[in-house]
Amino acid sequence: MTYKSIFVDGTLCDISVENGAISAIEPLAENVIRERLASGEECRYAIPGLANMHTHSAMTLLRSAGSGLPLQRWLGEAIFPREAQLTPELIHRGALDACQEMRQSGTTAFNDMYFSIESTIRAARETGLDANIALSVTDGDFDKGPFVSQFLETAAKMAESDDHRQRITLSIAPHAIYTVSGPHLQYLADFAAEHKTLFHIHLSETRKEREDCISQHGVPPVVYLQRLGVLDRVGSHFIGAHALWLDPTEIQILGEYGASVVHCPNSNLKLGSGCRFLYTELRDAGVNVCLGTDGCASSDNLDMIEAMKVMSLLQKGTRCDPSVLPADEVLKVASANGRRALGLPDGNIKVGNKANFFLVDINNRYFKGLDLLTSTSAKRHIDFLNRLIYAAGNAVVSETVTQ
Ligand SMILES: [Zn+2]
C-alpha cells in the first residue's frame, strides 16, 4: 500500500507500507511536487499516532454524567451508582465506541483503567489500537484470590490470541490512595513488580486528596507512596494520572524514579480540580510527562488534539508566557512520551517502524496559505502543527493508520 503526496516533517513524500511496517519514504522532487499540485492532487500531512495515557474507555456510556459536581460527589452520586449497573457486554460496547472515537482523532494507543477488562481488550483488538489495559482495584471490590486468578487467566488468554500486529498489555490500577488502603497498595506494588506490569493510579488529582493524605498520614501523596515502598517496587513503571497538586519534593521524588505522570487538562477543568499543572518543573526534574483525556464522564470526549490545545494554552496562560510548551513539544508529550511510558517502540514515521500515524486533510480553510513550495520543511512543519492544534482540531483527520 502506498500513501501518495504525504507531508512528513514538512517534506512531501510517498509512504509505502508493507506487512504493517513502513517500507519506504520517498521525498518527491520539486518538479514532481509542482506537477502534482498543478494537477489538483490533494496532499495530506502525516503525524505520529497519539497516545491517550489516561482513560476509562467504557465511560462513553456515562458521557457528561454529573456535570457540575466536584470530584468526590461526582464519583459518589453520578458515577459509582451507574457503574454498578454495567455488564461486560455493555462495557464492550462502550469501549468499542471509545476506540472508534479515539481513532477518529488520531489516537493509536491508549492506557485504560476499568473493570471487566476482557471487554476492553476485545474492543482494542477489534479496532487495531495498541493498549495497556489495567484492572482497576478499590478496597470495596478487592479480594486477593479472585484478583490473582482473573489477572492470570486474562493474561493467559491474551498470550494465546496475540496476533502480534498490535501490542496489548495487561496491568493493574489501584484506583487512588483514598480508595485503596496502604497494605493493599503494597500488595499490588509487589504484584506489579513480580509480573513486570505498569502500576497506574489516580494521583493528587484534587487539593482535598492532598490535604486528607497529609492529615491522615502526615505527608503528601507521593511521599506516602514512597514511604509505603510502592515507588521502590515499581520504579519507572509508575504512572500517576493527574498529578496536579504536587510540591517540589514530590516532583523531585517522581523524577528520581523515572516515573510518568499524565496530565488530563479537560477533566481537571470540568471537575474544577485545578489548572496549574507543573509541566516545566516535572519535565526538568526528569519526569516523563504524558497527556490523556480521562473518561468521557469528566472530559466528555476522547479528543487528544483538543487536549493538546488546552494543555498548551493552560501552560501559556497560567505562566503569562506564550513561549511555554509550543506545538511541537505538546505533540511530543501527546505521542512519544506516552509510547515510552507504555514500553512501546517510538512511533516516529520512519522506515522499519510499524505504521503508526494519522493523516490530516490540508485542503481546507485551516491550512490556506500554508506554504507548500517556497518555505523550508522545518518552518512548514511548525506552521502546520500550530494550525492543526490551535485552529483545525480533529475534524481534519482523514485517516488513522495502524497495522
Ligand atoms: Zn480517571
Short mmCIF file of C-alpha atoms and ligand atoms in Angstrom, two decimals:
data_model
loop_
_atom_site.label_atom_id
_atom_site.label_comp_id
_atom_site.label_asym_id
_atom_site.label_seq_id
_atom_site.Cartn_x
_atom_site.Cartn_y
_atom_site.Cartn_z
CA MET A 1 0.00 0.00 0.00
CA THR A 2 1.38 3.42 -0.93
CA TYR A 3 0.11 6.67 0.56
CA LYS A 4 0.83 9.32 -2.07
CA SER A 5 1.65 13.00 -1.60
CA ILE A 6 2.01 12.98 2.16
CA PHE A 7 3.98 15.57 4.12
CA VAL A 8 6.35 14.04 6.68
CA ASP A 9 8.07 16.62 8.90
CA GLY A 10 7.28 19.24 6.26
CA THR A 11 8.65 17.32 3.26
CA LEU A 12 6.30 15.93 0.60
CA CYS A 13 6.77 12.16 0.19
CA ASP A 14 5.17 8.92 -0.88
CA ILE A 15 4.96 6.46 2.04
CA SER A 16 4.87 2.69 1.39
CA VAL A 17 3.61 0.27 4.00
CA GLU A 18 4.17 -3.48 3.72
CA ASN A 19 3.24 -6.13 6.26
CA GLY A 20 2.34 -3.47 8.79
CA ALA A 21 5.69 -1.66 8.63
CA ILE A 22 6.85 1.44 6.77
CA SER A 23 8.97 0.05 3.93
CA ALA A 24 9.83 3.30 2.10
CA ILE A 25 9.51 7.05 2.48
CA GLU A 26 10.42 8.72 -0.80
CA PRO A 27 10.74 12.52 -0.83
CA LEU A 28 9.37 13.97 -4.07
CA ALA A 29 11.50 16.10 -6.39
CA GLU A 30 10.37 19.69 -6.79
CA ASN A 31 9.19 19.18 -10.40
CA VAL A 32 7.02 16.23 -9.26
CA ILE A 33 5.54 18.36 -6.48
CA ARG A 34 4.71 21.14 -8.99
CA GLU A 35 3.12 18.61 -11.35
CA ARG A 36 1.02 17.06 -8.62
CA LEU A 37 -0.10 20.41 -7.24
CA ALA A 38 -0.91 21.65 -10.78
CA SER A 39 -2.97 18.54 -11.46
CA GLY A 40 -5.04 19.27 -8.35
CA GLU A 41 -3.74 16.28 -6.42
CA GLU A 42 -4.70 16.56 -2.77
CA CYS A 43 -1.80 16.49 -0.35
CA ARG A 44 -2.18 15.25 3.21
CA TYR A 45 0.02 15.54 6.27
CA ALA A 46 1.22 12.60 8.42
CA ILE A 47 1.63 12.88 12.19
CA PRO A 48 2.76 10.10 14.59
CA GLY A 49 -0.18 8.44 16.34
CA LEU A 50 -1.23 9.93 19.68
CA ALA A 51 -1.23 8.02 22.96
CA ASN A 52 -4.17 8.72 25.27
CA MET A 53 -2.45 7.92 28.53
CA HIS A 54 -5.32 8.01 30.99
CA THR A 55 -8.81 6.95 30.18
CA HIS A 56 -11.66 4.70 31.22
CA SER A 57 -12.84 3.93 27.73
CA ALA A 58 -16.20 2.34 28.54
CA MET A 59 -17.22 5.59 30.22
CA THR A 60 -18.55 6.67 26.83
CA LEU A 61 -21.65 5.01 28.35
CA LEU A 62 -21.66 7.73 31.04
CA ARG A 63 -20.76 10.65 28.79
CA SER A 64 -21.21 14.01 30.53
CA ALA A 65 -22.77 12.41 33.64
CA GLY A 66 -22.91 14.51 36.79
CA SER A 67 -21.88 17.80 35.16
CA GLY A 68 -21.31 20.48 37.77
CA LEU A 69 -20.40 18.21 40.69
CA PRO A 70 -16.96 18.27 42.38
CA LEU A 71 -14.90 15.05 42.24
CA GLN A 72 -15.99 13.28 45.42
CA ARG A 73 -19.72 13.99 44.92
CA TRP A 74 -19.39 13.28 41.20
CA LEU A 75 -17.94 9.83 41.97
CA GLY A 76 -20.41 9.00 44.75
CA GLU A 77 -23.60 10.40 43.21
CA ALA A 78 -23.15 10.22 39.44
CA ILE A 79 -20.55 7.56 38.65
CA PHE A 80 -20.39 4.66 41.12
CA PRO A 81 -24.20 4.03 41.14
CA ARG A 82 -24.30 3.99 37.32
CA GLU A 83 -21.23 1.77 37.08
CA ALA A 84 -22.93 -0.78 39.33
CA GLN A 85 -25.45 -1.34 36.50
CA LEU A 86 -22.86 -2.09 33.79
CA THR A 87 -22.50 -5.57 32.30
CA PRO A 88 -19.48 -6.95 30.40
CA GLU A 89 -21.46 -6.65 27.15
CA LEU A 90 -22.30 -3.01 27.80
CA ILE A 91 -18.67 -2.32 28.70
CA HIS A 92 -17.58 -3.88 25.42
CA ARG A 93 -19.98 -1.63 23.50
CA GLY A 94 -18.83 1.44 25.37
CA ALA A 95 -15.16 0.61 24.86
CA LEU A 96 -15.74 -0.06 21.16
CA ASP A 97 -17.31 3.39 20.77
CA ALA A 98 -14.34 4.84 22.64
CA CYS A 99 -11.76 3.12 20.43
CA GLN A 100 -13.51 4.35 17.30
CA GLU A 101 -13.71 7.87 18.70
CA MET A 102 -10.01 7.75 19.58
CA ARG A 103 -9.06 6.59 16.08
CA GLN A 104 -11.06 9.45 14.60
CA SER A 105 -8.89 11.99 16.38
CA GLY A 106 -5.53 10.36 15.62
CA THR A 107 -5.01 8.17 18.69
CA THR A 108 -3.27 4.84 18.07
CA ALA A 109 -2.51 3.77 21.65
CA PHE A 110 -4.30 4.15 24.96
CA ASN A 111 -3.81 3.43 28.64
CA ASP A 112 -7.05 2.24 30.19
CA MET A 113 -8.22 1.71 33.75
CA TYR A 114 -11.56 -0.03 34.32
CA PHE A 115 -13.22 -3.27 35.31
CA SER A 116 -14.42 -6.10 33.02
CA ILE A 117 -11.08 -5.79 31.26
CA GLU A 118 -11.73 -8.58 28.77
CA SER A 119 -14.45 -6.42 27.21
CA THR A 120 -11.99 -3.57 26.68
CA ILE A 121 -9.26 -5.89 25.41
CA ARG A 122 -11.74 -7.19 22.82
CA ALA A 123 -12.61 -3.64 21.72
CA ALA A 124 -8.93 -2.70 21.35
CA ARG A 125 -8.29 -5.78 19.23
CA GLU A 126 -11.31 -5.08 17.03
CA THR A 127 -10.14 -1.54 16.29
CA GLY A 128 -6.39 -2.15 15.86
CA LEU A 129 -5.19 0.10 18.68
CA ASP A 130 -2.18 -0.60 20.89
CA ALA A 131 -3.26 -0.54 24.51
CA ASN A 132 -2.33 -1.12 28.09
CA ILE A 133 -5.43 -2.25 29.89
CA ALA A 134 -5.36 -2.16 33.65
CA LEU A 135 -7.56 -3.99 36.06
CA SER A 136 -8.95 -1.30 38.36
CA VAL A 137 -8.99 -2.10 42.07
CA THR A 138 -10.62 -0.46 45.08
CA ASP A 139 -10.78 -1.78 48.66
CA GLY A 140 -14.53 -2.36 48.24
CA ASP A 141 -14.11 -4.95 45.50
CA PHE A 142 -10.66 -6.29 46.33
CA ASP A 143 -10.22 -9.94 47.15
CA LYS A 144 -6.73 -11.37 46.58
CA GLY A 145 -7.79 -14.82 45.34
CA PRO A 146 -10.25 -13.72 42.62
CA PHE A 147 -7.97 -10.78 41.69
CA VAL A 148 -4.97 -13.03 41.08
CA SER A 149 -6.95 -15.64 39.16
CA GLN A 150 -8.69 -13.01 37.00
CA PHE A 151 -5.35 -11.41 36.18
CA LEU A 152 -3.56 -14.66 35.38
CA GLU A 153 -6.43 -16.15 33.37
CA THR A 154 -6.78 -12.98 31.30
CA ALA A 155 -3.01 -12.84 30.71
CA ALA A 156 -3.01 -16.48 29.56
CA LYS A 157 -5.92 -15.87 27.15
CA MET A 158 -4.18 -12.75 25.79
CA ALA A 159 -0.98 -14.71 25.16
CA GLU A 160 -2.97 -17.36 23.24
CA SER A 161 -4.76 -14.91 20.98
CA ASP A 162 -1.88 -12.48 20.44
CA ASP A 163 -1.64 -11.81 16.71
CA HIS A 164 1.50 -9.63 17.01
CA ARG A 165 0.07 -6.89 14.80
CA GLN A 166 -0.76 -4.75 17.76
CA ARG A 167 0.53 -4.70 21.26
CA ILE A 168 -1.93 -5.07 24.09
CA THR A 169 -0.56 -5.41 27.59
CA LEU A 170 -2.24 -6.06 30.89
CA SER A 171 -1.50 -4.21 34.11
CA ILE A 172 -3.01 -3.18 37.41
CA ALA A 173 -4.54 0.05 38.58
CA PRO A 174 -5.27 0.71 42.23
CA HIS A 175 -7.92 3.42 41.86
CA ALA A 176 -6.36 6.00 44.24
CA ILE A 177 -4.76 6.35 47.67
CA TYR A 178 -8.14 7.30 49.16
CA THR A 179 -9.93 4.18 47.85
CA VAL A 180 -7.14 1.60 48.36
CA SER A 181 -5.52 1.02 51.76
CA GLY A 182 -1.77 1.10 52.41
CA PRO A 183 -1.43 -2.72 52.81
CA HIS A 184 -3.35 -3.28 49.57
CA LEU A 185 -1.20 -0.72 47.76
CA GLN A 186 1.90 -2.57 48.97
CA TYR A 187 0.49 -5.92 47.88
CA LEU A 188 -0.43 -4.54 44.43
CA ALA A 189 3.00 -2.93 44.02
CA ASP A 190 4.61 -6.31 44.79
CA PHE A 191 2.28 -7.96 42.32
CA ALA A 192 3.13 -5.39 39.61
CA ALA A 193 6.85 -5.85 40.23
CA GLU A 194 6.56 -9.63 40.14
CA HIS A 195 4.61 -9.61 36.87
CA LYS A 196 6.54 -6.64 35.40
CA THR A 197 3.40 -4.65 34.73
CA LEU A 198 2.66 -0.95 34.87
CA PHE A 199 1.19 0.48 38.08
CA HIS A 200 -1.44 3.05 37.07
CA ILE A 201 -3.10 5.15 39.79
CA HIS A 202 -5.03 8.41 40.17
CA LEU A 203 -2.57 10.68 42.00
CA SER A 204 -3.02 14.08 43.64
CA GLU A 205 -5.99 14.95 41.50
CA THR A 206 -7.52 17.41 43.95
CA ARG A 207 -6.38 19.67 46.75
CA LYS A 208 -8.66 17.66 49.05
CA GLU A 209 -6.83 14.41 48.24
CA ARG A 210 -3.55 16.06 49.16
CA GLU A 211 -4.86 17.67 52.36
CA ASP A 212 -6.58 14.45 53.51
CA CYS A 213 -3.37 12.50 52.91
CA ILE A 214 -1.37 14.97 54.99
CA SER A 215 -3.90 14.87 57.82
CA GLN A 216 -4.14 11.04 57.80
CA HIS A 217 -0.53 10.08 57.07
CA GLY A 218 1.43 13.23 57.88
CA VAL A 219 2.89 13.51 54.38
CA PRO A 220 1.61 14.34 50.86
CA PRO A 221 0.60 11.55 48.42
CA VAL A 222 3.92 10.96 46.60
CA VAL A 223 5.87 10.82 49.88
CA TYR A 224 3.19 8.48 51.28
CA LEU A 225 3.62 6.14 48.28
CA GLN A 226 7.39 6.28 48.65
CA ARG A 227 7.14 5.54 52.36
CA LEU A 228 4.91 2.53 51.64
CA GLY A 229 7.65 1.23 49.34
CA VAL A 230 5.41 1.44 46.26
CA LEU A 231 7.86 3.56 44.25
CA ASP A 232 10.82 1.34 45.17
CA ARG A 233 8.89 -1.68 43.98
CA VAL A 234 7.52 -0.36 40.67
CA GLY A 235 10.07 2.36 39.79
CA SER A 236 9.68 3.68 36.25
CA HIS A 237 6.58 1.52 35.76
CA PHE A 238 4.67 4.01 37.91
CA ILE A 239 2.06 6.09 36.05
CA GLY A 240 0.30 8.76 38.11
CA ALA A 241 -2.80 10.18 36.47
CA HIS A 242 -3.46 13.92 37.05
CA ALA A 243 -0.56 14.77 39.42
CA LEU A 244 -1.97 18.25 39.76
CA TRP A 245 -1.23 19.11 43.39
CA LEU A 246 2.46 18.42 43.93
CA ASP A 247 5.18 20.18 45.89
CA PRO A 248 8.84 20.45 44.79
CA THR A 249 9.89 17.47 46.95
CA GLU A 250 7.26 15.24 45.37
CA ILE A 251 8.31 16.34 41.88
CA GLN A 252 11.93 15.52 42.70
CA ILE A 253 10.95 12.07 44.01
CA LEU A 254 8.94 11.25 40.87
CA GLY A 255 11.92 12.35 38.75
CA GLU A 256 14.34 10.18 40.71
CA TYR A 257 12.25 7.09 39.98
CA GLY A 258 11.82 8.00 36.29
CA ALA A 259 8.06 7.88 36.83
CA SER A 260 5.44 9.02 34.35
CA VAL A 261 2.55 11.36 35.08
CA VAL A 262 -0.46 12.05 32.89
CA HIS A 263 -1.96 15.48 32.60
CA CYS A 264 -5.71 15.44 31.87
CA PRO A 265 -6.48 19.13 31.39
CA ASN A 266 -10.09 18.93 30.23
CA SER A 267 -11.11 16.63 33.07
CA ASN A 268 -9.33 18.80 35.65
CA LEU A 269 -11.08 21.91 34.35
CA LYS A 270 -14.54 20.32 34.07
CA LEU A 271 -14.41 18.90 37.60
CA GLY A 272 -12.91 22.12 38.97
CA SER A 273 -9.90 20.18 40.27
CA GLY A 274 -7.39 22.86 39.31
CA CYS A 275 -5.45 24.25 36.39
CA ARG A 276 -1.84 24.77 37.49
CA PHE A 277 -0.22 21.59 36.23
CA LEU A 278 3.53 21.95 36.84
CA TYR A 279 4.66 20.84 33.40
CA THR A 280 8.00 22.63 33.19
CA GLU A 281 9.02 21.64 36.71
CA LEU A 282 8.11 17.99 36.14
CA ARG A 283 9.88 17.83 32.78
CA ASP A 284 13.01 19.46 34.18
CA ALA A 285 13.07 17.00 37.12
CA GLY A 286 13.16 14.08 34.69
CA VAL A 287 9.52 13.02 35.00
CA ASN A 288 8.04 11.60 31.80
CA VAL A 289 5.03 13.86 31.27
CA CYS A 290 2.24 12.38 29.15
CA LEU A 291 -1.22 13.54 28.12
CA GLY A 292 -4.64 11.95 28.49
CA THR A 293 -8.30 12.82 28.25
CA ASP A 294 -9.65 10.82 31.23
CA GLY A 295 -13.03 9.12 30.74
CA CYS A 296 -15.97 10.66 28.90
CA ALA A 297 -17.89 11.28 32.10
CA SER A 298 -15.43 14.02 33.09
CA SER A 299 -13.78 15.10 29.83
CA ASP A 300 -16.86 14.48 27.69
CA ASN A 301 -14.78 13.32 24.72
CA LEU A 302 -11.57 11.43 23.93
CA ASP A 303 -10.12 14.05 21.61
CA MET A 304 -6.35 14.24 22.12
CA ILE A 305 -5.94 17.13 19.65
CA GLU A 306 -8.28 19.20 21.80
CA ALA A 307 -6.37 18.05 24.91
CA MET A 308 -3.09 19.23 23.32
CA LYS A 309 -4.61 22.64 22.69
CA VAL A 310 -5.97 23.01 26.21
CA MET A 311 -2.73 21.78 27.83
CA SER A 312 -0.63 24.20 25.81
CA LEU A 313 -2.94 27.16 26.39
CA LEU A 314 -3.11 26.49 30.14
CA GLN A 315 0.69 26.48 30.39
CA LYS A 316 0.98 29.73 28.45
CA GLY A 317 -1.88 31.41 30.32
CA THR A 318 -1.08 30.38 33.88
CA ARG A 319 2.60 31.30 33.43
CA CYS A 320 1.90 34.51 31.45
CA ASP A 321 4.44 33.27 28.90
CA PRO A 322 3.45 32.49 25.28
CA SER A 323 6.72 30.65 24.60
CA VAL A 324 5.98 27.78 27.02
CA LEU A 325 5.01 24.38 25.58
CA PRO A 326 4.95 25.17 21.84
CA ALA A 327 3.06 22.97 19.37
CA ASP A 328 5.93 20.58 18.57
CA GLU A 329 6.62 19.99 22.28
CA VAL A 330 2.99 19.32 23.20
CA LEU A 331 2.84 16.86 20.29
CA LYS A 332 5.82 15.01 21.79
CA VAL A 333 4.05 14.90 25.17
CA ALA A 334 0.93 13.51 23.46
CA SER A 335 2.71 10.92 21.33
CA ALA A 336 6.33 9.85 22.03
CA ASN A 337 6.20 10.32 25.81
CA GLY A 338 3.09 8.20 26.09
CA ARG A 339 4.52 5.41 23.98
CA ARG A 340 7.66 5.47 26.12
CA ALA A 341 5.60 5.03 29.30
CA LEU A 342 3.81 2.07 27.69
CA GLY A 343 7.12 0.47 26.69
CA LEU A 344 6.15 0.72 23.01
CA PRO A 345 8.72 1.35 20.26
CA ASP A 346 8.94 5.01 19.27
CA GLY A 347 6.12 5.93 16.91
CA ASN A 348 8.20 8.02 14.55
CA ILE A 349 7.37 7.93 10.86
CA LYS A 350 10.50 6.25 9.55
CA VAL A 351 11.45 3.20 7.51
CA GLY A 352 11.33 -0.02 9.54
CA ASN A 353 8.87 1.31 12.13
CA LYS A 354 5.37 -0.06 12.43
CA ALA A 355 2.84 2.09 10.53
CA ASN A 356 1.50 4.29 13.30
CA PHE A 357 0.30 7.66 12.08
CA PHE A 358 -2.72 9.72 11.20
CA LEU A 359 -3.31 11.69 8.04
CA VAL A 360 -4.61 15.24 8.03
CA ASP A 361 -6.51 16.74 5.13
CA ILE A 362 -4.92 20.13 4.40
CA ASN A 363 -7.26 21.16 1.57
CA ASN A 364 -9.48 23.32 3.73
CA ARG A 365 -9.70 26.78 5.25
CA TYR A 366 -7.47 26.00 8.22
CA PHE A 367 -4.41 25.35 6.10
CA LYS A 368 -4.96 28.01 3.42
CA GLY A 369 -1.71 29.89 2.92
CA LEU A 370 0.42 27.01 4.25
CA ASP A 371 3.46 27.49 2.06
CA LEU A 372 3.96 24.23 0.17
CA LEU A 373 6.70 25.28 -2.25
CA THR A 374 8.98 28.02 -1.00
CA SER A 375 9.06 27.59 2.76
CA THR A 376 11.65 25.32 4.43
CA SER A 377 10.43 21.95 5.70
CA ALA A 378 11.07 22.93 9.31
CA LYS A 379 9.06 26.17 9.05
CA ARG A 380 6.24 24.46 7.20
CA HIS A 381 6.10 21.77 9.88
CA ILE A 382 5.77 24.24 12.73
CA ASP A 383 3.19 26.29 10.82
CA PHE A 384 1.22 23.10 10.14
CA LEU A 385 1.30 21.96 13.79
CA ASN A 386 0.13 25.35 15.03
CA ARG A 387 -2.81 25.31 12.66
CA LEU A 388 -3.72 21.69 13.45
CA ILE A 389 -3.59 22.07 17.23
CA TYR A 390 -4.86 25.61 17.79
CA ALA A 391 -7.19 26.05 14.80
CA ALA A 392 -8.43 22.96 13.00
CA GLY A 393 -8.90 20.27 15.66
CA ASN A 394 -9.96 16.72 14.90
CA ALA A 395 -12.37 17.47 12.03
CA VAL A 396 -9.45 17.44 9.57
CA VAL A 397 -8.19 13.95 10.47
CA SER A 398 -8.96 11.90 7.36
CA GLU A 399 -7.50 8.53 8.28
CA THR A 400 -5.66 6.82 11.14
CA VAL A 401 -3.20 4.15 10.06
CA THR A 402 -2.37 1.28 12.41
CA GLN A 403 -1.43 -2.13 11.09
ZN ZN B 1 -9.51 8.79 35.73
#
